[in-house]
C-alpha atoms as one frame of an Amber mdcrd trajectory, in Angstrom:
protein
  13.383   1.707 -26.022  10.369   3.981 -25.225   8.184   0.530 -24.613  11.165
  -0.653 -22.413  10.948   2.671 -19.815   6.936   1.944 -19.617   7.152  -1.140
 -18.623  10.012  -0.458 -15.678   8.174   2.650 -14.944   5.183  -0.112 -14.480
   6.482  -2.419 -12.740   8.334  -0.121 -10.275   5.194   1.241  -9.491   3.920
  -2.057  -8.701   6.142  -3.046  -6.527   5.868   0.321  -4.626   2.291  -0.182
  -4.211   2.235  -3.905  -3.328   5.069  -2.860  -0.931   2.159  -0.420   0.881
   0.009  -2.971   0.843   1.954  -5.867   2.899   3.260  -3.736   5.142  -0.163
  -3.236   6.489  -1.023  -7.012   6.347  -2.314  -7.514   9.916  -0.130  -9.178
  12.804  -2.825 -12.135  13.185  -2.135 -13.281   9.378   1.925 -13.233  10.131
   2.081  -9.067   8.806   3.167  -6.048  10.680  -0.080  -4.618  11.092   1.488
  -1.260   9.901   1.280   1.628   7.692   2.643   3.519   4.964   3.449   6.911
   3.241   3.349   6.738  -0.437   5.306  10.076  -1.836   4.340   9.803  -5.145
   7.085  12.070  -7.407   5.334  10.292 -10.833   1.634  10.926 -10.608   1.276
   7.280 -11.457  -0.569   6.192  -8.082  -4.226   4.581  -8.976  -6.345   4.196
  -6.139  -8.356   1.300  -8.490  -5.129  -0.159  -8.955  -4.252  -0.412  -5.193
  -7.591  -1.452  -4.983  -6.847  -4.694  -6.922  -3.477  -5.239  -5.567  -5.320
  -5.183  -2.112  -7.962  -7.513  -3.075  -5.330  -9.937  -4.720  -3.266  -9.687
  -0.778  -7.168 -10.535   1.083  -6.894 -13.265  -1.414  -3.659 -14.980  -0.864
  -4.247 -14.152   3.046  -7.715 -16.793   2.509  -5.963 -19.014   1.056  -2.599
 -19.423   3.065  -4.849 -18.714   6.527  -8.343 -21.080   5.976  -8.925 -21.186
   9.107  -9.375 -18.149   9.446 -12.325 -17.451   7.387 -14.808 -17.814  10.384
 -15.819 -13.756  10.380 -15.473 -13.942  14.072 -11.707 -14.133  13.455  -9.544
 -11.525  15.276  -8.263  -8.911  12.838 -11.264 -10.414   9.916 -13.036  -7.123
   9.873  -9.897  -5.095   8.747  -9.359  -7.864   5.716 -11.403  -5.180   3.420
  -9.842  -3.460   0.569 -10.769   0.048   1.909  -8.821  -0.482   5.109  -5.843
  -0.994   3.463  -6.549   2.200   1.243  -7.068   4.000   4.378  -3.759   2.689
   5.359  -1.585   4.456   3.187  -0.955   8.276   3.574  -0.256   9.842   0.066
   1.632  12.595  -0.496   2.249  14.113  -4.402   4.969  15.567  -4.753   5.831
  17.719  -8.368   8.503  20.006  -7.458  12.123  19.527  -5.681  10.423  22.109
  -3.426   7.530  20.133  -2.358   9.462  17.176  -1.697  12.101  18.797   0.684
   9.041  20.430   2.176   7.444  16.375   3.019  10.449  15.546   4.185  10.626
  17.294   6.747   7.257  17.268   7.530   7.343  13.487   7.891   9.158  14.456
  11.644   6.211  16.211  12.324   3.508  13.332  10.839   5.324  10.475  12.526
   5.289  12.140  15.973
């Protein structure tokens, strides 16, 4: 059962991190060119493993978009890993306090 909970708690981690990666995939590749807040309540955010996932998106963007691999492309320079790291705002969170405390900061950092 213990192996079980690892894996969810893996996968759902994942998915929350792929999920702040896409969002930031940029209009000119069919993407909303956004950003995202990651409020992590686990500790299990891995900037190598966003890293990855981010070089895996670049990837499929190549290979679904071949035309535009000329580096004159609009939007090419932001395909680099870093710029979607630099896309995310993290927040830890480790206490009930701290996360009513983000949320309602989140007013304040949106506006």
């Amino acid at each position: 059962m213990q192996f079980q909970k690892k894996i969810t708690i893996l996968s759902a981690s994942f998915c929350r991190i792929q999920l702040a990666i896409n969002v930031q995939i940029p209009v000119d590749y069919g993407g909303l060119g956004g950003k995202a807040i990651y409020i992590d309540t686990e500790g299990s955010f891995m900037v190598e493993r966003v890293y990855q996932i981010a070089e895996g998106c670049i990837s499929d963007i190549m290979e679904y978009f071949p035309c535009h691999h000329d580096k004159s492309s609009s939007g090419q320079e932001n395909l680099q890993p870093e710029s979607f790291l630099a896309g995310i705002y993290y927040f830890r969170i480790c206490s009930y306090t701290e996360q009513i405390a983000v949320i309602n900061y989140l007013e304040k950092f949106l506006g």
